[in-house]
Coordinates of C-alpha atoms in Angstrom, one line a residue:
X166 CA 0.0 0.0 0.0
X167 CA 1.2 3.5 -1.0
X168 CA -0.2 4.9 1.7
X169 CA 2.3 2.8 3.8
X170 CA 5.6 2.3 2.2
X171 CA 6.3 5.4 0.5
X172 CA 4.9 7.5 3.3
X173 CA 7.6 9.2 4.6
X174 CA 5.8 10.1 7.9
X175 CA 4.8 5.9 8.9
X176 CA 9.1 5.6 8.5
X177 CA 9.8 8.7 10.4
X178 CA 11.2 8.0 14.3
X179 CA 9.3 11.3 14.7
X180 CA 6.1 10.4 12.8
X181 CA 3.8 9.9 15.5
X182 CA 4.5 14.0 16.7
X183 CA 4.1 14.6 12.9
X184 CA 0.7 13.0 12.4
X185 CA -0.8 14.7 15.9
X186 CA 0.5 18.1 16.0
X187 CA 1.6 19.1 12.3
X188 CA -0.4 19.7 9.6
X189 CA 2.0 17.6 7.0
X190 CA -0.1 14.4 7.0
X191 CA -2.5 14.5 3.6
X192 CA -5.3 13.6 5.9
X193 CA -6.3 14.2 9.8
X194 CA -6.7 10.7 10.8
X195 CA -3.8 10.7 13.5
X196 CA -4.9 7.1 15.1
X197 CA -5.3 5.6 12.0
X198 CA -1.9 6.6 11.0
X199 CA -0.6 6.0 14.5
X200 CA -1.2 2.1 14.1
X201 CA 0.0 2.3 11.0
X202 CA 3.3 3.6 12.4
X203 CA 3.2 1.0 15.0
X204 CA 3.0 -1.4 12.5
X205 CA 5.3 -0.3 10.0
X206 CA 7.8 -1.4 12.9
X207 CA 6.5 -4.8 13.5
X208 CA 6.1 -5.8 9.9
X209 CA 7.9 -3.9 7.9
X210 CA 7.1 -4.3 4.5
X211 CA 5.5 -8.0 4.6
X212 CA 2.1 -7.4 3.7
X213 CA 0.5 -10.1 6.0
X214 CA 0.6 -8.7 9.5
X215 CA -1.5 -5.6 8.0
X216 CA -3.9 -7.9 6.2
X217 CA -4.0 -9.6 9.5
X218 CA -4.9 -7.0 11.6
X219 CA -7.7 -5.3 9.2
X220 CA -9.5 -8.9 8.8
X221 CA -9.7 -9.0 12.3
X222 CA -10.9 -5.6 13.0
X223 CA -13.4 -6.3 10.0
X224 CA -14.3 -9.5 11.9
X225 CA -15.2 -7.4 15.4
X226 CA -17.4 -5.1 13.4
X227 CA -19.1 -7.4 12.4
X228 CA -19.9 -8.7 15.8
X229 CA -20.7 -5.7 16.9
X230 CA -23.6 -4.8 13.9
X231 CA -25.0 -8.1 15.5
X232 CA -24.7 -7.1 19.3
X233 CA -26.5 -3.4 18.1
X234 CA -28.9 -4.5 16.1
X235 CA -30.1 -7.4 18.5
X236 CA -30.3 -4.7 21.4
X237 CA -32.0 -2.5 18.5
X238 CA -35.0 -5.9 18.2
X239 CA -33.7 -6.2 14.7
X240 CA -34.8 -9.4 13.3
X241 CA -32.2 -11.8 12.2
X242 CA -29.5 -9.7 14.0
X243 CA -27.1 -12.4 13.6
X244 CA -27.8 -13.0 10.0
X245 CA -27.2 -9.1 9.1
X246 CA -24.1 -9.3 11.0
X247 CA -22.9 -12.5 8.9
X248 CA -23.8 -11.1 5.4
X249 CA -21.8 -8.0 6.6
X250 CA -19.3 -10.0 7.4
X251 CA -18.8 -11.8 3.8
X252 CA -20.4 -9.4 1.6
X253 CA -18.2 -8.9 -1.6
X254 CA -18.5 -4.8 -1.2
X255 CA -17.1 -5.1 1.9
X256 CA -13.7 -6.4 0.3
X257 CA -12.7 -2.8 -0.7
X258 CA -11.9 -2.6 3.1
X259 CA -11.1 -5.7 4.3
X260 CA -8.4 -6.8 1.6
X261 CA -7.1 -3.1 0.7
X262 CA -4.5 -2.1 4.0
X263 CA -5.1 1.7 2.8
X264 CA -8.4 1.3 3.8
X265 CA -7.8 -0.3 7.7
X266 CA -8.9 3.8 8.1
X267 CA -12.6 2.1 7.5
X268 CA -11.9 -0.6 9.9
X269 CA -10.4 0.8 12.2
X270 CA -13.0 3.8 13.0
X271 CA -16.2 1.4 12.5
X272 CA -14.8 -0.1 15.4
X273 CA -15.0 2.6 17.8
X274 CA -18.0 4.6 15.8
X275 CA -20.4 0.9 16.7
X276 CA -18.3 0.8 20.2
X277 CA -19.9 4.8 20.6
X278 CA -23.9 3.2 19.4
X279 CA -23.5 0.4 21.3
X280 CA -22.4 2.1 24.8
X281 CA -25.0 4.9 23.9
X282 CA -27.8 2.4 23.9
X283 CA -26.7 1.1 27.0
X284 CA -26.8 4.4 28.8
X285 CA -30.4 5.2 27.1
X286 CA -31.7 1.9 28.8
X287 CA -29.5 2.4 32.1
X288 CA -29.3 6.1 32.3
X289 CA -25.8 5.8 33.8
X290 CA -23.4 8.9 32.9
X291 CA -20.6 6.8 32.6
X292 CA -21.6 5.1 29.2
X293 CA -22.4 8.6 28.0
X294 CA -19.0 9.7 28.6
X295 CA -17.7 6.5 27.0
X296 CA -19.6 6.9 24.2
X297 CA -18.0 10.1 23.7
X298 CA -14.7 9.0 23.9
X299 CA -15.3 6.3 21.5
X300 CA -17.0 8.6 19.1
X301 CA -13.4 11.2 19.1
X302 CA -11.3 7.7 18.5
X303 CA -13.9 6.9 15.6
X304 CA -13.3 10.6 14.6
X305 CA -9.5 10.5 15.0
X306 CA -9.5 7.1 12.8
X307 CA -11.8 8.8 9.9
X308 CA -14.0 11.5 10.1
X309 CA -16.5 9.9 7.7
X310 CA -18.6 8.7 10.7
X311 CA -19.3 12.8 11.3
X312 CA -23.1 11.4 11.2
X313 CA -23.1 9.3 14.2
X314 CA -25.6 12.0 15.9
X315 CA -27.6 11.8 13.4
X316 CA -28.0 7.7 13.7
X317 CA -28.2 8.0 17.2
X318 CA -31.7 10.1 16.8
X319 CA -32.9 7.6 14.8
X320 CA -32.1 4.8 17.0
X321 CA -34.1 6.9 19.8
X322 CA -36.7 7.2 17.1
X323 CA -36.6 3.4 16.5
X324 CA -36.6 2.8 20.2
X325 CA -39.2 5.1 21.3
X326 CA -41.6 5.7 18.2
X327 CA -40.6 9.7 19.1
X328 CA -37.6 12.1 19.2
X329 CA -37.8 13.5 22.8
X330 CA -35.8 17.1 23.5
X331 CA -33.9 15.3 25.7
X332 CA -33.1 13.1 22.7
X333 CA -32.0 16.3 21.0
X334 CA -29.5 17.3 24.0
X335 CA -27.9 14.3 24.4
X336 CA -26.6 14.5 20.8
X337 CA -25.8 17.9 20.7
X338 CA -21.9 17.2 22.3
X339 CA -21.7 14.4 19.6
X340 CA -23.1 17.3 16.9
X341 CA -20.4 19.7 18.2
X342 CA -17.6 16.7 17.6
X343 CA -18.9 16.2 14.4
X344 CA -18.9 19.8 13.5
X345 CA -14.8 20.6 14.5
X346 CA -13.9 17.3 13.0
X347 CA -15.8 17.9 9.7
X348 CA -13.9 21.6 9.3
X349 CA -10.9 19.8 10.3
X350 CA -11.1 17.2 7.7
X351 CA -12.6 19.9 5.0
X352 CA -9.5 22.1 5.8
X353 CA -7.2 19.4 5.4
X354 CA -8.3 17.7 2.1
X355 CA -8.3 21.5 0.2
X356 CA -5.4 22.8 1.8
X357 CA -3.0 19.5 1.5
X358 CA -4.7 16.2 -0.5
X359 CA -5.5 18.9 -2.8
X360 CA -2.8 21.5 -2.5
X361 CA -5.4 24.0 -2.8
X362 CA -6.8 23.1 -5.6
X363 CA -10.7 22.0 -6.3
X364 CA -11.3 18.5 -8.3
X365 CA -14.8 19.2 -9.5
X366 CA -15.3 22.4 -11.0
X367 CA -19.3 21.7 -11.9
X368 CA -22.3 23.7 -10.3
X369 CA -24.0 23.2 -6.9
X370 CA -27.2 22.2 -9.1
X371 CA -24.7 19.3 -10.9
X372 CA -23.8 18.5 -7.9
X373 CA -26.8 18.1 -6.4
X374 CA -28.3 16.5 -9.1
X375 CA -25.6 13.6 -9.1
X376 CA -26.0 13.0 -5.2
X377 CA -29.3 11.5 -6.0
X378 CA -27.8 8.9 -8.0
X379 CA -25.2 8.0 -5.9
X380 CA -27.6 6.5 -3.6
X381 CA -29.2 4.1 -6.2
X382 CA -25.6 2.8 -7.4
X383 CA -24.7 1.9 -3.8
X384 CA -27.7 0.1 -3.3
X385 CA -27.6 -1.9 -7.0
X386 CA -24.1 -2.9 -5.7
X387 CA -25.6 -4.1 -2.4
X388 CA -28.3 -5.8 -3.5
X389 CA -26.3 -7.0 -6.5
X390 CA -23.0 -7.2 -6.6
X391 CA -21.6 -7.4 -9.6
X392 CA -19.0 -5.8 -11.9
X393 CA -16.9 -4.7 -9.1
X394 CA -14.0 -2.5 -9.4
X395 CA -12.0 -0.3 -7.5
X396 CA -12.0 2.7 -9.9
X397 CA -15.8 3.2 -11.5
X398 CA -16.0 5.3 -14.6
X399 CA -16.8 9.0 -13.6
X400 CA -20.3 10.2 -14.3
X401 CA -21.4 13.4 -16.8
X402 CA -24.2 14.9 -15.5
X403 CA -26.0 16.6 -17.7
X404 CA -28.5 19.2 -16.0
X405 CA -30.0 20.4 -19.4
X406 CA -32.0 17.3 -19.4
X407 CA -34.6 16.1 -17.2
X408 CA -33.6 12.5 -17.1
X409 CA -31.0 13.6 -15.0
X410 CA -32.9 14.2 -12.2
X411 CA -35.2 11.2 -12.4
X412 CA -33.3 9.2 -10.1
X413 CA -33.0 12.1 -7.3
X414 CA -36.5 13.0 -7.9
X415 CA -37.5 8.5 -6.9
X416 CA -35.4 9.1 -4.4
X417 CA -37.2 11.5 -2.4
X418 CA -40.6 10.5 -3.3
X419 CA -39.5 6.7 -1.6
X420 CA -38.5 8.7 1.3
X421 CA -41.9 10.4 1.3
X422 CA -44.1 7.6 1.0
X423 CA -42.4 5.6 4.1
X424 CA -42.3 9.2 6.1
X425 CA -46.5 9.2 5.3
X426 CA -46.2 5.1 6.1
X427 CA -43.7 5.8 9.3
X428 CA -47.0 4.6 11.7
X429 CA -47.1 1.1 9.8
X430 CA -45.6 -0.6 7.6
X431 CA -43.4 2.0 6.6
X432 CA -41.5 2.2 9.8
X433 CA -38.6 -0.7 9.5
X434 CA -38.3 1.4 5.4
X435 CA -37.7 4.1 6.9
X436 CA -35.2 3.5 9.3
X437 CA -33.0 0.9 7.3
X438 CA -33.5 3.2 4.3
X439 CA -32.4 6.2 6.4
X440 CA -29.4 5.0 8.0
X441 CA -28.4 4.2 4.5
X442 CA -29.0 7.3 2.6
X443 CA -27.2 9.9 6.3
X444 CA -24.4 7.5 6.6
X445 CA -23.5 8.6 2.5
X446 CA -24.0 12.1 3.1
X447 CA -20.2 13.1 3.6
X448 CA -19.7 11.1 -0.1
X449 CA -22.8 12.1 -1.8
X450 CA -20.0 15.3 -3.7
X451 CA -21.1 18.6 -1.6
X452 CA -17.6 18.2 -0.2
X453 CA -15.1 18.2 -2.7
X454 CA -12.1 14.9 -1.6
X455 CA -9.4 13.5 -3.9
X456 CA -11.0 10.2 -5.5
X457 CA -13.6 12.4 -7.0
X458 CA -11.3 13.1 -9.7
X459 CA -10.9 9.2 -11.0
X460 CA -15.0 8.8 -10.0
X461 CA -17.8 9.8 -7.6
X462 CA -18.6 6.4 -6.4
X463 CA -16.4 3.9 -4.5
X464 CA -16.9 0.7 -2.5
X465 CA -14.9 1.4 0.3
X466 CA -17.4 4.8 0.9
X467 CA -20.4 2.5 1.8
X468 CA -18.5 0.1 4.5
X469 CA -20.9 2.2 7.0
X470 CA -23.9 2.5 5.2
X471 CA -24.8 -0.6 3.5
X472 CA -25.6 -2.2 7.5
X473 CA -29.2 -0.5 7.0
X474 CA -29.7 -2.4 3.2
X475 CA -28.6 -6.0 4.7
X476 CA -30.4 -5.8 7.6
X477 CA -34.0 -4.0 6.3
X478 CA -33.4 -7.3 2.9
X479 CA -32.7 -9.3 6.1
X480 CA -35.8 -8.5 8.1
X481 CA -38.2 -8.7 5.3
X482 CA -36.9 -11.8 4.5
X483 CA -37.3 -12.9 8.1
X484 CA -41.1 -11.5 8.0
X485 CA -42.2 -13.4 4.7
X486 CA -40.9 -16.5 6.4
X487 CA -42.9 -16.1 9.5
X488 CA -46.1 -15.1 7.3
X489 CA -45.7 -18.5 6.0
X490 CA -45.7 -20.4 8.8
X491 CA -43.9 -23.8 9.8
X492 CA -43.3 -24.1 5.7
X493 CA -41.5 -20.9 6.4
X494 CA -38.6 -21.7 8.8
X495 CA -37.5 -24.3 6.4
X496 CA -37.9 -21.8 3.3
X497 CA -35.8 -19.3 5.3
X498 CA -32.9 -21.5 6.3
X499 CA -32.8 -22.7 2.6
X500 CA -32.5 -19.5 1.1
X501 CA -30.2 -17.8 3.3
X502 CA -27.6 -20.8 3.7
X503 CA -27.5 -20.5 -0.5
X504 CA -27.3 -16.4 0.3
X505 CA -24.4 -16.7 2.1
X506 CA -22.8 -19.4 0.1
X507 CA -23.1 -17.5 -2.8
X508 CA -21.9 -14.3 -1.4
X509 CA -19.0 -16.1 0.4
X510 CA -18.2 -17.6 -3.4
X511 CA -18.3 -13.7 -4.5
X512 CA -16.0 -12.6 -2.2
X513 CA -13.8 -15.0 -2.5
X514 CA -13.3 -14.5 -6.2
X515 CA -13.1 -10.6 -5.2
X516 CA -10.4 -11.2 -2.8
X517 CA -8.3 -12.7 -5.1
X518 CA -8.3 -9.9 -7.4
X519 CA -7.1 -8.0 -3.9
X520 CA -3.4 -10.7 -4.1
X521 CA -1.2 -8.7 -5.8
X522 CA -1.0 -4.9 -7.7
X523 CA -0.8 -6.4 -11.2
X524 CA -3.8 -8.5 -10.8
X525 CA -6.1 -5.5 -8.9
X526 CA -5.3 -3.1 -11.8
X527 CA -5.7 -5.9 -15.1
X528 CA -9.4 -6.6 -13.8
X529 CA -10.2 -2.3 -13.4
X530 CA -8.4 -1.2 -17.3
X531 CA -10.8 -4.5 -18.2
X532 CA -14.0 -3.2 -16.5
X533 CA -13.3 0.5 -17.2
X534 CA -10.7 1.3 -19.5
X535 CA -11.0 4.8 -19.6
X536 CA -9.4 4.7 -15.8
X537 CA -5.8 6.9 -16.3
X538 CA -4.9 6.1 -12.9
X539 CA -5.7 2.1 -13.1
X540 CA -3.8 2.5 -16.2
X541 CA -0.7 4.2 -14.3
X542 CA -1.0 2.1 -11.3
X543 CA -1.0 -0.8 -13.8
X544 CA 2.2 0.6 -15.7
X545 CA 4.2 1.0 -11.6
X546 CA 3.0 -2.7 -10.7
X547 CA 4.6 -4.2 -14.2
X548 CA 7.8 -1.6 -13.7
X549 CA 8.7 -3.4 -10.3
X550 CA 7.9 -6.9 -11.8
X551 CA 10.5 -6.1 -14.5
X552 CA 7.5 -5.9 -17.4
X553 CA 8.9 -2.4 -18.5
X554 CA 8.2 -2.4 -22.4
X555 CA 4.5 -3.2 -21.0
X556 CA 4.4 -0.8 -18.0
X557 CA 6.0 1.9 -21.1
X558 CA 2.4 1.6 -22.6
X559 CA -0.2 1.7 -20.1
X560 CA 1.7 5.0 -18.8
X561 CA 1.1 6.7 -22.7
X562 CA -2.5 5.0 -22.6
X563 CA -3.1 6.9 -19.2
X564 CA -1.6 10.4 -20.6
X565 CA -3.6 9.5 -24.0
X566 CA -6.8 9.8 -21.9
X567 CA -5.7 12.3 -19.6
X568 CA -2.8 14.6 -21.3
X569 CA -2.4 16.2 -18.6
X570 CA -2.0 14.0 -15.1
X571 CA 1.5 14.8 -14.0
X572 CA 2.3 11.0 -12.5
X573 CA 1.7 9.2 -15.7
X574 CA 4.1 11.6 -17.0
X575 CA 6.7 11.2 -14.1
X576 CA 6.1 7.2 -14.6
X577 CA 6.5 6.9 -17.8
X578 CA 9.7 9.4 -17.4
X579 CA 11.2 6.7 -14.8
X580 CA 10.2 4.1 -17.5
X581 CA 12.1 6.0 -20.6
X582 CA 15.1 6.2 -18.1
X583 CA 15.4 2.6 -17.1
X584 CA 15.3 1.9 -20.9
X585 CA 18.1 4.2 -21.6
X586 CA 15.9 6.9 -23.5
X587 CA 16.9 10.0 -21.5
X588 CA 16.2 12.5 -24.1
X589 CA 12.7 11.3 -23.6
X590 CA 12.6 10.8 -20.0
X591 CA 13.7 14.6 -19.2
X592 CA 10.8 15.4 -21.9
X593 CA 8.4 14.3 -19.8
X594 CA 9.6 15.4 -16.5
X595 CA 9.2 18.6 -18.3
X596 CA 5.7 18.3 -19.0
X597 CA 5.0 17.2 -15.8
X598 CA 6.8 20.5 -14.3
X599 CA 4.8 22.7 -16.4
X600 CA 1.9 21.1 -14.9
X601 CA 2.7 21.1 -12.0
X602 CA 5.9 23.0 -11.0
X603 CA 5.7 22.6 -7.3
X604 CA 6.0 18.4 -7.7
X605 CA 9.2 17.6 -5.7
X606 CA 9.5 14.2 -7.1
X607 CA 9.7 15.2 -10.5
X608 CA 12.3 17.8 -10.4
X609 CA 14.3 15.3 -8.0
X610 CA 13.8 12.9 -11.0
X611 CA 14.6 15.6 -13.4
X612 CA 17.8 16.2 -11.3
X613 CA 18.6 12.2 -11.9
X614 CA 18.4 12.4 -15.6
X615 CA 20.4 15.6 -16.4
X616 CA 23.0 13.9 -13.9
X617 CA 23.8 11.4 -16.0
X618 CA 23.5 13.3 -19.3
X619 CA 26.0 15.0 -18.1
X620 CA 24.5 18.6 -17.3
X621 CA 25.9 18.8 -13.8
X622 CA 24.7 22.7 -12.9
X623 CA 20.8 22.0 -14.2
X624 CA 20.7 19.0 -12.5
X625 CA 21.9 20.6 -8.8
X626 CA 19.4 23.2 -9.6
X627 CA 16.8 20.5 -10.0
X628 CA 17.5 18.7 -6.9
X629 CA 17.9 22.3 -5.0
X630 CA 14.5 22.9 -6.0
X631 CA 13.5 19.4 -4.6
X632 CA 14.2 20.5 -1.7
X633 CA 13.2 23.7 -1.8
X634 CA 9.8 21.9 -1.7
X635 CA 10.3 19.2 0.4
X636 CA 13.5 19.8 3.1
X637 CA 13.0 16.1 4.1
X638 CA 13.6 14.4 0.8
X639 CA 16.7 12.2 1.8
X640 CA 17.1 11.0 -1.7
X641 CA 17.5 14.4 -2.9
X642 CA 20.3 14.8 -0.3
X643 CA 22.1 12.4 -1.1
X644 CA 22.1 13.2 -5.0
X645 CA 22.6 16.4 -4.6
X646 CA 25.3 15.5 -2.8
X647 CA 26.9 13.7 -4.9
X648 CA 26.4 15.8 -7.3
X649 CA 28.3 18.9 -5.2
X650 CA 31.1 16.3 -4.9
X651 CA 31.5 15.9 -8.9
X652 CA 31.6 20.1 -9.1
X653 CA 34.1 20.0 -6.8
X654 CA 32.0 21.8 -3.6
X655 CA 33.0 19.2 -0.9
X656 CA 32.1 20.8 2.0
X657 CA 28.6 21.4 1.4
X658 CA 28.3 17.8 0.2
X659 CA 28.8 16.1 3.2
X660 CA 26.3 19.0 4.6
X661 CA 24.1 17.0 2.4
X662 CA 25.0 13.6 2.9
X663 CA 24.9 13.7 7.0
X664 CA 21.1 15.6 6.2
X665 CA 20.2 12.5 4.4
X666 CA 21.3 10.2 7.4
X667 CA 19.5 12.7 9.7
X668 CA 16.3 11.2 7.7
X669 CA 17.6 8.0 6.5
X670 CA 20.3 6.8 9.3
X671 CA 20.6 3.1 8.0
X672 CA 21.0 4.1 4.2
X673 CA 24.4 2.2 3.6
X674 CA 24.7 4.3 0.4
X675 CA 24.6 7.2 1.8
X676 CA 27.1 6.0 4.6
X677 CA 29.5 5.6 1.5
X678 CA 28.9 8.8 0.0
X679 CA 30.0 10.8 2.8
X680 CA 32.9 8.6 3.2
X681 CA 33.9 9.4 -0.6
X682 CA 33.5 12.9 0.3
X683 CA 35.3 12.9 3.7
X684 CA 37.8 11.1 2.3
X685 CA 38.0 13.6 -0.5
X686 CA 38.2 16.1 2.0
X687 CA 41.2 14.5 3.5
X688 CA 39.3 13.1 7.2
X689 CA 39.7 9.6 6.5
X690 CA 39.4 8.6 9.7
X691 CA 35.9 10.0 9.6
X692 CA 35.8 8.3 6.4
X693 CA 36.5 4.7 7.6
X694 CA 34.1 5.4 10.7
X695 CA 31.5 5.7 7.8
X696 CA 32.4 3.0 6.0
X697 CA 32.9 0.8 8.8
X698 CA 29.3 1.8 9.5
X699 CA 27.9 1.1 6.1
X700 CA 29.2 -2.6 6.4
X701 CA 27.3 -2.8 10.1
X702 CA 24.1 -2.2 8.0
X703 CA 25.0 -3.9 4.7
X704 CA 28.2 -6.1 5.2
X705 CA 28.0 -7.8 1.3
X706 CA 28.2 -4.3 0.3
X707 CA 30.8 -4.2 -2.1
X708 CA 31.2 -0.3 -2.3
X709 CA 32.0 -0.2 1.5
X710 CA 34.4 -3.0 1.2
X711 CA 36.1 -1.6 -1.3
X712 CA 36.6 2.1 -0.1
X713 CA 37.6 0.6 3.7
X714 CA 40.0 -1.9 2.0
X715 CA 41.4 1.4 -0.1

């Protein structure tokens, strides 16, 4: 996961101060990033302890969907909680590491319903104020549970038939959470996941016109999950025409007909229905987030939602089979042991898709070919695996798409290098600096080409910039570096090399550089201290051997 290994913050011995009290983390989800940290240092870059520990917390959720709704007199509690459990949607979250965010705050955001219940039925303070804590955990995990209050009413709705004003007080503490955490989250999505930039550019009325077809796609996939893809093509909504608000339009005259039926039959509709349609409020598009730039829709988005669709299917399924008698406990056991098989055969194939890069990216350029960044993330996956002549196209089918995304352009530079077509590579970077001139990677990449064409001066200036940017870049460092030792400007080189170490202390190349240079400098018994040191980290390396031998 990206979010893991090339985040410089998860490998910082400082990141945990840098996720809680700076603002350099893309996102504010400091206790999500905090395990993530904590686990970076038990498990390193083997995937399986992380998979571990998100199936897990996926598997506790699930547990708890059953404890609330069974103290909620759901039917079929247990049921709901099993289909959660294995419902091919839900593999977004569970397989994908990035997204141990979802796990890991539906844990605390059903830990805050569940010990709110228990201090509506009790009326003991102390579950309050543990629900409250829970609820800042959730919030510190992922703000996307902001509408936890909102839930909660409805549960006291469920409960009682009524919203009482003590109801209303209650869940004003959890409203003002929800309020500083959503500005917090807003803040930090414009001002660093999008540099300041906005992703959709369409009208409010697009905009609004679009969040009432999100609903309905969440709830085909739900109910029917097919065609499943990480990437989904991105909608054009066309607000001249007046199909385009058909589906919105349904939507609220469903919502209307349960509200009039709320007495009767109406009632169980209204709240399954409704905890569906608030808990997708934060990605319905009023608030603009990264993703809505490859599409509107996502799986992952409805990991909190889709409870109220499998358990409302659940319960009326439950109720048929009770209308029909004896006959009907044999009926229901039927159909929901084939259910479940055939959901658990779904998600198995789904998870497999989840085993490696290469595989997760064929089966999205299959479904959706139009998706530049499957196509990119396709082209990196087949770069590391040593498929570069392949990797070369998908990067120029991403850019033929979308001319102008800046990492298909930096990719496919990093591709034209490793083939030995600099000319081209440094093209590209350029492109992607025009684009974008603040991208630190690129001109650090830039700085790597021009190196070794030979244009010593343009390529410090590159890397210079680079960290002009980004101070903490320890590869640009140690390039620049090396590249300072070349001109003949020793002294600031090792300036650059022991930065590098500051960020990167067991970088064995980097241990050797500044021996070079110290040694160049005439400290070599600095130098052999470095070298010396190199060997402690990496004792095949031939470099080290060689320049402590010399």
């Amino acid at each position: 996961a990206l979010l893991i290994t090339q985040n410089r913050l998860v490998g910082a011995s400082d990141g945990l101060y840098r996720f809680w009290l700076t603002r350099e983390a893309p996102d504010y989800y400091p206790l999500t990033s905090s395990l993530m940290w904590l686990e970076w240092r038990l498990w390193g870059a083997n995937p399986m302890g992380y998979h571990v520990v998100n199936v897990v917390l996926h598997a506790v959720n699930a547990v708890l969907v059953w404890i609330i709704l069974r103290r909620l007199k759901i039917p079929a509690a247990w049921l709901t909680g099993l289909v959660f459990a294995i419902h091919p949607v839900n593999v977004a979250t569970a397989a994908w590491i990035s997204e141990q965010k979802n796990t890991l705050s539906m844990l605390f955001y059903a830990a805050a319903i569940l010990l709110y219940l228990r201090f509506d039925e009790e009326d003991k303070r102390g579950w309050y104020g543990l629900s409250l804590v829970a609820f800042v955990l959730a919030l510190l995990s992922k703000s996307a549970v902001v509408m936890l209050p909102v839930v909660l009413l409805g549960c006291a709705w469920w409960s009682c038939g009524r919203m009482r004003r003590k109801d209303f007080l209650r869940a004003a503490p959890f409203f003002a959470l929800s309020l500083a955490f959503g500005l917090v989250t807003i803040w930090f999505q414009y001002n660093r996941a999008l540099g300041g930039g906005t992703v959709r550019t369409d009208s409010f009325l697009s905009r609004l016109v679009a969040a009432g077809w999100v609903p309905w796609f969440y709830l085909s996939k739900a109910l029917l999950p097919l065609n499943l893809t990480v990437v989904y093509p991105r909608w054009n909504v066309d607000v001249s025409h007046w199909l385009a608000y058909l589906p919105g339009v349904i939507l609220v005259g469903c919502f209307m007909v349960v509200w009039w039926k709320r007495n009767t039959w109406g009632r169980p509709f209204l709240f399954g229905l409704g905890y569906f349609a608030v808990m997708l409020f934060p990605v319905l598009g009023f608030f603009d987030q990264a993703f809505y730039a490859f599409s509107l829709v996502a799986d992952h988005w409805q990991y909190y939602s889709i409870v109220g669709v499998i358990a409302l299917a659940v319960a009326v399924g439950e109720r048929i089979c009770r209308s029909m008698g004896e006959r009907g406990r044999y009926v229901g056991v039927s159909v929901g042991a084939v259910v479940l098989m055939v959901l658990g055969a779904a998600t198995w194939k789904r998870g497999c898709v989840y085993a490696d890069s290469q595989t997760l990216w064929r089966d999205n350029v299959a479904k959706n070919p139009d998706a530049w960044v499957a196509h990119n993330y396709l082209g990196c996956a087949l770069s590391r695996a040593g498929g570069i002549h392949e990797a070369i196209v998908h990067y120029e089918q991403a850019l033929r798409i979308k001319p102008d995304y800046v990492d298909a352009h930096n990719n496919l530079g990093n591709a034209l290098m490793e083939v030995g077509r600099i000319q081209d590579a440094m093209g590209h970077y350029e492109q992607a600096l025009r684009i974008d001139p603040d991208y630190a990677t690129t001109h650090y990449n830039l700085g790597v080409a021009l190196a070794q064409a030979g244009e010593l001066q343009g390529a410090i200036a590159h890397f210079e910039q680079a960290l002009r940017i980004e101070p903490d870049y320890a590869e640009a460092h140690n390039n620049l570096g090396s590249a300072l030792s070349i001109a003949g400007r020793v002294q600031e080189a090792i300036n650059h090399y022991e930065q590098a170490l500051r960020l990167k202390p067991d970088s064995p190349e980097v241990h050797c550089n500044l021996a070079m240079a110290l040694e160049q400098a005439g400290n070599v018994k600095e130098a052999r201290a470095q070298y010396e040191e190199a060997l402690r980290i990496k004792p095949d390396s031939v470099e080290a051997q060689h320049g402590l031998a010399q």
